[in-house]
Tab-separated table of C-alpha atoms in Angstrom:
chain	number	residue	atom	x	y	z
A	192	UNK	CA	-11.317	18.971	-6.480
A	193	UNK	CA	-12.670	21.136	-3.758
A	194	UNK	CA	-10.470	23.731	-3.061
A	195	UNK	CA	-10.498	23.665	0.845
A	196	UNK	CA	-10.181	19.432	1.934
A	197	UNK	CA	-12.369	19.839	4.873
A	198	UNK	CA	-11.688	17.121	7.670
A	199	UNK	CA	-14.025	16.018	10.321
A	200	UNK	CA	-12.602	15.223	13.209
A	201	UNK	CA	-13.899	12.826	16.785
A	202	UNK	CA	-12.236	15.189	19.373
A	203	UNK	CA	-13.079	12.452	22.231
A	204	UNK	CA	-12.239	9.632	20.217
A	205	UNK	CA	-8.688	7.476	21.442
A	206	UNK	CA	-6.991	6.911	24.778
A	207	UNK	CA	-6.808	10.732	25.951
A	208	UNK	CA	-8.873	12.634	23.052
A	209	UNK	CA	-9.113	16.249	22.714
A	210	UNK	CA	-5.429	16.782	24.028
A	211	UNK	CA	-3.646	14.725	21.270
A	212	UNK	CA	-6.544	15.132	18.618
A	213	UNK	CA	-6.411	18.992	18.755
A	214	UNK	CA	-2.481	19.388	18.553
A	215	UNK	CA	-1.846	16.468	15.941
A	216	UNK	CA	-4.416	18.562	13.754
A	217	UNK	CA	-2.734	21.266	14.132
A	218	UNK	CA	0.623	20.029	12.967
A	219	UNK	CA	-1.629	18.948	9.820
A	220	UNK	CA	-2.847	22.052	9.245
A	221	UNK	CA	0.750	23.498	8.995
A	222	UNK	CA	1.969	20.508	6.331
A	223	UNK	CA	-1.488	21.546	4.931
A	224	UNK	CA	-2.984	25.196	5.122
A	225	UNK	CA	-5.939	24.374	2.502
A	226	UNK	CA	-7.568	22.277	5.266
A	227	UNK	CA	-10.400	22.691	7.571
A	228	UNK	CA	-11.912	21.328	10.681
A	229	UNK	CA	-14.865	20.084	12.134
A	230	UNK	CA	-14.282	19.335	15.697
A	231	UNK	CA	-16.548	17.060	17.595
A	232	UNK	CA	-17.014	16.841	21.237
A	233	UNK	CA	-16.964	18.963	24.466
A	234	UNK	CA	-16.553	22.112	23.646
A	235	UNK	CA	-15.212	23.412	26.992
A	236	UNK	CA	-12.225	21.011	26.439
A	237	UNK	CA	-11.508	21.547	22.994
A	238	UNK	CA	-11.593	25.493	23.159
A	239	UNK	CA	-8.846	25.107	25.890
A	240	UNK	CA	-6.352	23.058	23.293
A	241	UNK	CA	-7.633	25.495	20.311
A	242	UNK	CA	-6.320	28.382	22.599
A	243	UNK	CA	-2.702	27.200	22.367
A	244	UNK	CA	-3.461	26.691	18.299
A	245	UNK	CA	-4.740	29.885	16.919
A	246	UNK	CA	-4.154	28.770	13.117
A	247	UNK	CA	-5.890	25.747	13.865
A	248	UNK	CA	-8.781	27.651	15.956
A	249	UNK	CA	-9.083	29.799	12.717
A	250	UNK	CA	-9.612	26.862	10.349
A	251	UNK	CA	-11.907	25.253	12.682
A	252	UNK	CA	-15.443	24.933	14.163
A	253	UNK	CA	-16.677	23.364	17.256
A	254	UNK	CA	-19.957	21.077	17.652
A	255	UNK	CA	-20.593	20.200	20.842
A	256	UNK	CA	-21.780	16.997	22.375
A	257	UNK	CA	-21.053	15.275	25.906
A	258	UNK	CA	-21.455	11.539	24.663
A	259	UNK	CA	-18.326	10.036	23.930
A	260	UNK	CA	-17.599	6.836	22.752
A	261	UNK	CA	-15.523	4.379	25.803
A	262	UNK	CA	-12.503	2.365	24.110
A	263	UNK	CA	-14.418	-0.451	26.108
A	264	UNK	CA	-17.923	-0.187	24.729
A	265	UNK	CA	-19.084	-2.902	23.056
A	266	UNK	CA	-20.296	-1.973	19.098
A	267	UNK	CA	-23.941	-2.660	19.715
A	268	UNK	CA	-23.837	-1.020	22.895
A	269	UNK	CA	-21.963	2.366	21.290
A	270	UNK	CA	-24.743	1.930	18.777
A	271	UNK	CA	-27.360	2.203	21.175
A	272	UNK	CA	-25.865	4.930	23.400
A	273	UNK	CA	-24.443	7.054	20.914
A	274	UNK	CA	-26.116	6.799	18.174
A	275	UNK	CA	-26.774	10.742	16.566
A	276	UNK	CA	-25.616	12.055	19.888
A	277	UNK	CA	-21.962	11.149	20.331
A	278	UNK	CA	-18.560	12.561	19.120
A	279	UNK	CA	-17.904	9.735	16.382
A	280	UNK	CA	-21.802	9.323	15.141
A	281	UNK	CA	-21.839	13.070	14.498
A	282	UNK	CA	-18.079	13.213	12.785
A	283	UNK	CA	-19.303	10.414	10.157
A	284	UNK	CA	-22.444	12.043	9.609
A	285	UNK	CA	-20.704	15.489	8.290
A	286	UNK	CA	-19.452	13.065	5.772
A	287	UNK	CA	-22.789	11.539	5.355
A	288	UNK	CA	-24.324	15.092	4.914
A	289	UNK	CA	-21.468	16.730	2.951
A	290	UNK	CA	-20.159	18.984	5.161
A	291	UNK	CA	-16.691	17.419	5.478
A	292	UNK	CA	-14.836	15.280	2.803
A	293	UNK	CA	-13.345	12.985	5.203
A	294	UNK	CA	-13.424	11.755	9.023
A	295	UNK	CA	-10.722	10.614	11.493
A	296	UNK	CA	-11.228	8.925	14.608
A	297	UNK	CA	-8.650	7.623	17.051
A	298	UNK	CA	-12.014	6.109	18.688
A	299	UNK	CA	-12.972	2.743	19.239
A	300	UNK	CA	-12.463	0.588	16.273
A	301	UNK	CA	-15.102	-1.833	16.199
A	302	UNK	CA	-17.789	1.081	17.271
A	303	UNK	CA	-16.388	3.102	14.096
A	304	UNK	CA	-17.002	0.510	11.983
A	305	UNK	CA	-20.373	-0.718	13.007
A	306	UNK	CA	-21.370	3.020	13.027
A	307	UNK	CA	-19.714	3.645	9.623
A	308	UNK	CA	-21.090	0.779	7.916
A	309	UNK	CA	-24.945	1.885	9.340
A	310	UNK	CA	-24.433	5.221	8.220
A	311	UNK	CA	-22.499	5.422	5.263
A	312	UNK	CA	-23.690	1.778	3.821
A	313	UNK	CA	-21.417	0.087	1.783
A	314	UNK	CA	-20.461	-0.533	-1.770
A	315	UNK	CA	-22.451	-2.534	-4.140
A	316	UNK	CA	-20.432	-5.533	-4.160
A	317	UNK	CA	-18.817	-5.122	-0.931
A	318	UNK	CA	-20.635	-6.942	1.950
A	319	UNK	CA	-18.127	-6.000	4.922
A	320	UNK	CA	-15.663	-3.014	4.843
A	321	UNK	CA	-11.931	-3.378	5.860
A	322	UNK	CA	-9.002	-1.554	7.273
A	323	UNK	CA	-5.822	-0.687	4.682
A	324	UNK	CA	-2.906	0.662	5.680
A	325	UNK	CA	0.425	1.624	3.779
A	326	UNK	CA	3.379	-0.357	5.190
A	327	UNK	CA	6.677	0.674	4.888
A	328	UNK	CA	8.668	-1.747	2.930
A	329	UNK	CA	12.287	-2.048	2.167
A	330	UNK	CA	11.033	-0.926	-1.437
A	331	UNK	CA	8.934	1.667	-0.295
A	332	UNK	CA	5.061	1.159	1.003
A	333	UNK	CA	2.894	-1.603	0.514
A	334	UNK	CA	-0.735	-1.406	0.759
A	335	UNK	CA	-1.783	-3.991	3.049
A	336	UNK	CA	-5.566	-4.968	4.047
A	337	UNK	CA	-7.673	-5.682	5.887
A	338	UNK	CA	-5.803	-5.056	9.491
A	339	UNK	CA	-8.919	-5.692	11.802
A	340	UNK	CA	-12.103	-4.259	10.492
A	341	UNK	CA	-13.887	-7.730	10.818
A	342	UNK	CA	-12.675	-11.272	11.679
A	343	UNK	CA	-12.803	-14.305	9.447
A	344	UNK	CA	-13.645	-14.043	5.872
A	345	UNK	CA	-14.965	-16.542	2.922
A	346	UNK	CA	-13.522	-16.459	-0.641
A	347	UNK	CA	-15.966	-14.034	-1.953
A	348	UNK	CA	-14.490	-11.183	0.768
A	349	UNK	CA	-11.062	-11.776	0.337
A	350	UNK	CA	-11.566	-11.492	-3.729
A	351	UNK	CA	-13.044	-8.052	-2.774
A	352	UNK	CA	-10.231	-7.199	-0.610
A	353	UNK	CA	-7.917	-7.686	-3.476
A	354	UNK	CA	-10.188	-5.215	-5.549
A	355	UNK	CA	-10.019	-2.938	-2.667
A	356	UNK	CA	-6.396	-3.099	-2.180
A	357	UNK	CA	-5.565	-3.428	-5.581
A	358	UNK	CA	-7.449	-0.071	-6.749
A	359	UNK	CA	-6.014	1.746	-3.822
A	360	UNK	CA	-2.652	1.164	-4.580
A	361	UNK	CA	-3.561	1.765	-8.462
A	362	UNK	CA	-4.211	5.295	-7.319
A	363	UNK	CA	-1.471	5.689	-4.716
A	364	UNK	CA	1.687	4.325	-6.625
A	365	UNK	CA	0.246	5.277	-10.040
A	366	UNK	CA	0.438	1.533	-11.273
A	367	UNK	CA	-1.385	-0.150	-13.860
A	368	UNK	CA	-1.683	-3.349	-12.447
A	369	UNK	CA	-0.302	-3.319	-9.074
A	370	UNK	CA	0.392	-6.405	-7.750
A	371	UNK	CA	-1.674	-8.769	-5.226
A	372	UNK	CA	-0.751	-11.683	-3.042
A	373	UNK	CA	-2.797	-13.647	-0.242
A	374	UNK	CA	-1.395	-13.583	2.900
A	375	UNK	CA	-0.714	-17.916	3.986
A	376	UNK	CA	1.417	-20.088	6.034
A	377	UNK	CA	3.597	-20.928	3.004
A	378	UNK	CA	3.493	-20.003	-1.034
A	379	UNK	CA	2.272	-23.827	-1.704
A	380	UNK	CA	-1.190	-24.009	-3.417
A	381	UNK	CA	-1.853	-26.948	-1.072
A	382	UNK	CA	-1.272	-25.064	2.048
A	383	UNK	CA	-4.047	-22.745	4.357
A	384	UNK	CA	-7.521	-22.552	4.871
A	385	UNK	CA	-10.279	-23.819	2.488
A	386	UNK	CA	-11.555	-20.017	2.395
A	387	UNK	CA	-7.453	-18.821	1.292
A	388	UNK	CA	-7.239	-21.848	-1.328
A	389	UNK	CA	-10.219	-21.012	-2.831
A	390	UNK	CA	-9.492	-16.741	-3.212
A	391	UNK	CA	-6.852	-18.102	-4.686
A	392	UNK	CA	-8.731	-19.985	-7.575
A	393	UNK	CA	-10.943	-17.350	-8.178
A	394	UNK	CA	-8.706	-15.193	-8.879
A	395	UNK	CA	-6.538	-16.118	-10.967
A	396	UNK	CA	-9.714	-17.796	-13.394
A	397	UNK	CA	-10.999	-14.345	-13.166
A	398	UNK	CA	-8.105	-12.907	-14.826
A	399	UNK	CA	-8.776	-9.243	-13.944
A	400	UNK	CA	-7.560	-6.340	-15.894
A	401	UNK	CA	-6.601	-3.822	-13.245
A	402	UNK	CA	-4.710	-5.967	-10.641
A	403	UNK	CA	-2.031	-9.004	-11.167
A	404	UNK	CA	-2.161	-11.760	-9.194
A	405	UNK	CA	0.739	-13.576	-8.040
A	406	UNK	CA	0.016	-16.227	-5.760
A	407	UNK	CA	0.227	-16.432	-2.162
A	408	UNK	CA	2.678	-14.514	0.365
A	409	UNK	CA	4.656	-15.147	3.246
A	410	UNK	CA	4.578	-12.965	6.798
A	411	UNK	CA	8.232	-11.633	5.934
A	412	UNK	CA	7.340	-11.218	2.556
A	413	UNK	CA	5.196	-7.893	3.459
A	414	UNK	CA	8.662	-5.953	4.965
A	415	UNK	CA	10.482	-7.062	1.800
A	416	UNK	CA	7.799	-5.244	-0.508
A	417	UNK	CA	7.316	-8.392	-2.325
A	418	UNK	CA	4.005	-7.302	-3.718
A	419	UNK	CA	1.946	-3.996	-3.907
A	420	UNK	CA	-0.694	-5.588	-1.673
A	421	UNK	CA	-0.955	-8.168	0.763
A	422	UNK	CA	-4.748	-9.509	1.180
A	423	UNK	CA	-5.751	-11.605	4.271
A	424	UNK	CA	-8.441	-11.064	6.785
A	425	UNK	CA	-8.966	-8.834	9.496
A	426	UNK	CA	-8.156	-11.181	12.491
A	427	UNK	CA	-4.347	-12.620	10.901
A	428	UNK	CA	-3.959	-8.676	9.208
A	429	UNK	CA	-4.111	-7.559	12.925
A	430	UNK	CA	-1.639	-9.783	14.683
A	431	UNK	CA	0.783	-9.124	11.740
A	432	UNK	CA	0.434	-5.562	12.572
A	433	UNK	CA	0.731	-5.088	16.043
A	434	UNK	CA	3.591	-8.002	15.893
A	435	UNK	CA	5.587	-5.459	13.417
A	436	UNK	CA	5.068	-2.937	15.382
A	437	UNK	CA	6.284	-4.555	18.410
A	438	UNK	CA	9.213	-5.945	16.682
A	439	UNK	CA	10.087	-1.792	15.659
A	440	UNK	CA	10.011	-0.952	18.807
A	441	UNK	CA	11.825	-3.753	20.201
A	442	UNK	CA	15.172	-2.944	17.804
A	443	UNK	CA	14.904	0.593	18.619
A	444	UNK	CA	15.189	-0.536	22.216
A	445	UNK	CA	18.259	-3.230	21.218
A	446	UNK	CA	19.962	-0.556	19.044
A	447	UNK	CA	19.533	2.020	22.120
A	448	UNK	CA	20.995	-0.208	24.578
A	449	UNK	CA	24.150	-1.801	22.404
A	450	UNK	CA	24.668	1.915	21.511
A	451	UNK	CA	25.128	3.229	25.249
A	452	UNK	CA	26.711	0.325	26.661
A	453	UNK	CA	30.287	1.922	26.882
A	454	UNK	CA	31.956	4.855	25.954
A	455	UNK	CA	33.368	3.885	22.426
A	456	UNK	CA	29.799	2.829	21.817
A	457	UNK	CA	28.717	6.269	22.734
A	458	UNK	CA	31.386	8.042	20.623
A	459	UNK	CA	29.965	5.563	17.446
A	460	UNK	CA	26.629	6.244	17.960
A	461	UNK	CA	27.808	10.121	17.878
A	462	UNK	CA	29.570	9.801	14.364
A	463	UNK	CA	26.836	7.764	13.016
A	464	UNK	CA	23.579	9.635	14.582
A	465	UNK	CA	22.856	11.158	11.385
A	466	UNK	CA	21.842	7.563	10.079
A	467	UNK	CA	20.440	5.973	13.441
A	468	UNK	CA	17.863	8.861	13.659
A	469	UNK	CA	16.420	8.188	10.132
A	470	UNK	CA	16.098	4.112	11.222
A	471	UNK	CA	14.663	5.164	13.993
A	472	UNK	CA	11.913	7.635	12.092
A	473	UNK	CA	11.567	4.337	9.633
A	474	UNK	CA	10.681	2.334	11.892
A	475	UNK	CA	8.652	4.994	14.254
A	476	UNK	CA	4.559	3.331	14.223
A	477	UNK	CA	3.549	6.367	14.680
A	478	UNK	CA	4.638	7.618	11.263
A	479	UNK	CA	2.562	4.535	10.158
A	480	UNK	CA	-0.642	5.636	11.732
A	481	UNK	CA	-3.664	6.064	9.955
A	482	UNK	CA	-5.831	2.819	8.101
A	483	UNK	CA	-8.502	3.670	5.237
A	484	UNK	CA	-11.902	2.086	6.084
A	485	UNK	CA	-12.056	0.882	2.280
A	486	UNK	CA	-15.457	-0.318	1.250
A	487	UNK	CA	-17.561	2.546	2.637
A	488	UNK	CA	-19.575	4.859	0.461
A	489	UNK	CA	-17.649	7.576	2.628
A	490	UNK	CA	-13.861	8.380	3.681
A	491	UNK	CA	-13.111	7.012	7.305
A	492	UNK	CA	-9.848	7.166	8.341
A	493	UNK	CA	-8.824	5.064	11.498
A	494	UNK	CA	-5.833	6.123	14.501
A	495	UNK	CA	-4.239	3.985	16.733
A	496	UNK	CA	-6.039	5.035	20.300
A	497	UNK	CA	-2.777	5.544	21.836
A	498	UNK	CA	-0.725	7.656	19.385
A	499	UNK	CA	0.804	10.877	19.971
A	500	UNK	CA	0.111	14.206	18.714
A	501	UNK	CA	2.635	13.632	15.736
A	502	UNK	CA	1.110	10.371	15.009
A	503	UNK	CA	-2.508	11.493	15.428
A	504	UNK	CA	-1.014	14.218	12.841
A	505	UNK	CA	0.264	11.186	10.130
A	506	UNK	CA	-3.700	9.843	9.999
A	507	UNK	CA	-4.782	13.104	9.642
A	508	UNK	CA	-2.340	13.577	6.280
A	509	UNK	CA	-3.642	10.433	5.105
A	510	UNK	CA	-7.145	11.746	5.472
A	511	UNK	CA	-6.158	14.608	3.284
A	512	UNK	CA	-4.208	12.888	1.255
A	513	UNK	CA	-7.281	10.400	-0.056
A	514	UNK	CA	-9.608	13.588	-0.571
A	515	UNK	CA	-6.661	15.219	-3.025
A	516	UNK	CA	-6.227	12.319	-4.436
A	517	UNK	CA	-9.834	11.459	-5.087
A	518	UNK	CA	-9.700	8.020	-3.862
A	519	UNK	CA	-13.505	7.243	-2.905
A	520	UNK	CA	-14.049	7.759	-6.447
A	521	UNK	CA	-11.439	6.287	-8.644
A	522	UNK	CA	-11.511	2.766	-6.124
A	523	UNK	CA	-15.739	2.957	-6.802
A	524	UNK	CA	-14.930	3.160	-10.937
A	525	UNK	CA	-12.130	0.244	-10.767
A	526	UNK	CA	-13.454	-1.979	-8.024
A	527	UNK	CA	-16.072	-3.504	-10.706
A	528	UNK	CA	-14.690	-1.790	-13.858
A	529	UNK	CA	-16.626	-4.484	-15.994
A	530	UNK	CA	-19.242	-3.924	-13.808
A	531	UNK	CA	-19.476	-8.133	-13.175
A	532	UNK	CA	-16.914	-9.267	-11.237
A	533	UNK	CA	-17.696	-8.816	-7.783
A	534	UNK	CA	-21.500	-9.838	-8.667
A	535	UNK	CA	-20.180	-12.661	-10.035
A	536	UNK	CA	-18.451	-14.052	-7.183
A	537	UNK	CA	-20.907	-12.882	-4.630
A	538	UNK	CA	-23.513	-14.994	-6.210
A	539	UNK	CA	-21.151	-17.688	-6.578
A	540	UNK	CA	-20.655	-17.553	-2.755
A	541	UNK	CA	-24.339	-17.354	-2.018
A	542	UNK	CA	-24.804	-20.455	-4.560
């Protein structure tokens, strides 16, 4: 374990960059003083945040570029324009070089992964990389994947999401054989797509040693912590994501406005803050933030565009956390521990 975890950083990346990146690493840095940054972008901006940060301007060093990726560019068309030049390109190629264990971007998702994928390649075994995330469960945190790297996905993908996923969580809840359902309209073996059926079959003929199957999953099975991973692909991951977090803030705003209606409402709320503030910090998304590009022969750590400082902060941690905990390597020895099983179903997909 290196003993500085040193963090490269898109400074332009997400809806206002350098003025959320800048402070939510610096609230890092204070949960974790053996970190350091690279910082990636216009320099004139980002010395003006580092001014009001001087831990953070101590850890850290500027490279400066002018290109920034748009939140509107198109993948190819970030690829073309920013390629080697811009804020994102140059953050994932510390970790290509490596000069920085890990890189987090708040940047545009699909450009991130198209330039990830070019530049870091991916596993053998893995033909398309996807986005985990821990979400928090009435048990505690389920790893759930992939939440909108790609769309659409055959049999042979979603088997290596499971391996993904399962190997992550392995690592992350120190389990043996966490376990793995497929994300479906209903727990039926009949029911979903021809591509979710067939997962489904693989897996459990496959048997394998470092992840239990269980079967298929429900949407409001993921909040109960039913499993230790939820598999589907990136387009029905995404929707289930963005409608939880809707749904959080939605209660938030139901529990604000039941709580304020009248005064003997207000006085309640006043005896029982204690416990609305920590459902509120449950169910804050921005204590959520942060996916793992899983798949990548590099760590790539994703952030909502529109976070805040403190939530730019929580993808940050997870960043760090995946170095300490030496996840690149552990999920490349389990992922094909019998060094056969995603080879095997890849050629059974081509055949």
């Amino acid at each position: 374990m290196p003993q500085k975890v040193r963090i490269a950083l898109d400074a332009m990346g997400g809806d206002v960059g350098a003025s959320v990146v800048i402070p939510g690493a610096a609230i890092s840095l204070k949960r974790h003083p053996d970190s350091e940054f690279l910082l990636y972008g216009d320099s004139k901006l980002i010395d003006a945040e580092l001014a009001k940060h001087p831990a953070l301007k101590a850890a850290s060093r500027v490279i400066h570029t002018d290109v920034a990726i748009s939140n509107d560019d198109k993948p190819s068309h970030a690829l073309r324009r920013g390629r080697k030049t811009s804020s994102m390109w140059l953050a994932i190629d510390a970790v290509k070089r490596g000069e920085a264990d890990v890189v987090v971007s708040a940047g545009n998702t699909g450009a991130l992964m198209a330039m990830a994928r070019l530049h870091l390649r991916t596993l053998p075994g893995i033909d398309r990389p996807a986005i985990a995330a821990l979400w928090p469960t009435v048990r505690g945190d389920t790893v759930v994947l992939d939440l909108g790297a790609s769309i659409g996905g055959d049999a042979h993908h979603l088997v290596s999401l499971a391996e993904m996923g399962g190997a992550m969580a392995s690592v992350l809840f120190n389990i043996e054989r966490p376990t793995v359902g497929l994300l479906n309209i209903g727990r039926e073996e009949m029911k979903g797509h021809e591509e979710i059926r067939e997962a489904a079959e693989r897996l459990r003929a496959m048997n394998l040693p470092q992840l239990n199957y269980v079967g298929f999953v429900e949407s409001d099975d993921i909040g109960r912590g039913a499993v230790d991973v939820v598999v589907t692909e990136g387009y029905s991951g995404n929707i289930a994501l963005k409608a939880a977090e809707g749904t959080a803030r939605q209660m938030s705003d139901f529990l604000r406005n039941a709580l304020t209606q009248n005064w003997l409402r207000r006085i309640g709320y006043l005896l029982a803050r204690g416990a609305f503030q920590a459902l509120r910090a449950k169910m804050d998304p921005n204590k959520s933030n942060g996916g793992m590009l899983l798949g990548l022969k590099g760590l790539v750590v994703k952030s909502h565009g529109g976070t805040n400082a403190e939530g730019f902060a929580y993808a940050v941690d997870v960043g760090y956390e995946m170095v300490r905990c030496d996840l690149l390597t552990k999920i490349t020895q389990m992922i094909n521990s019998d060094g056969s099983a995603l080879a095997q179903t890849a050629q059974e997909a081509v055949s």
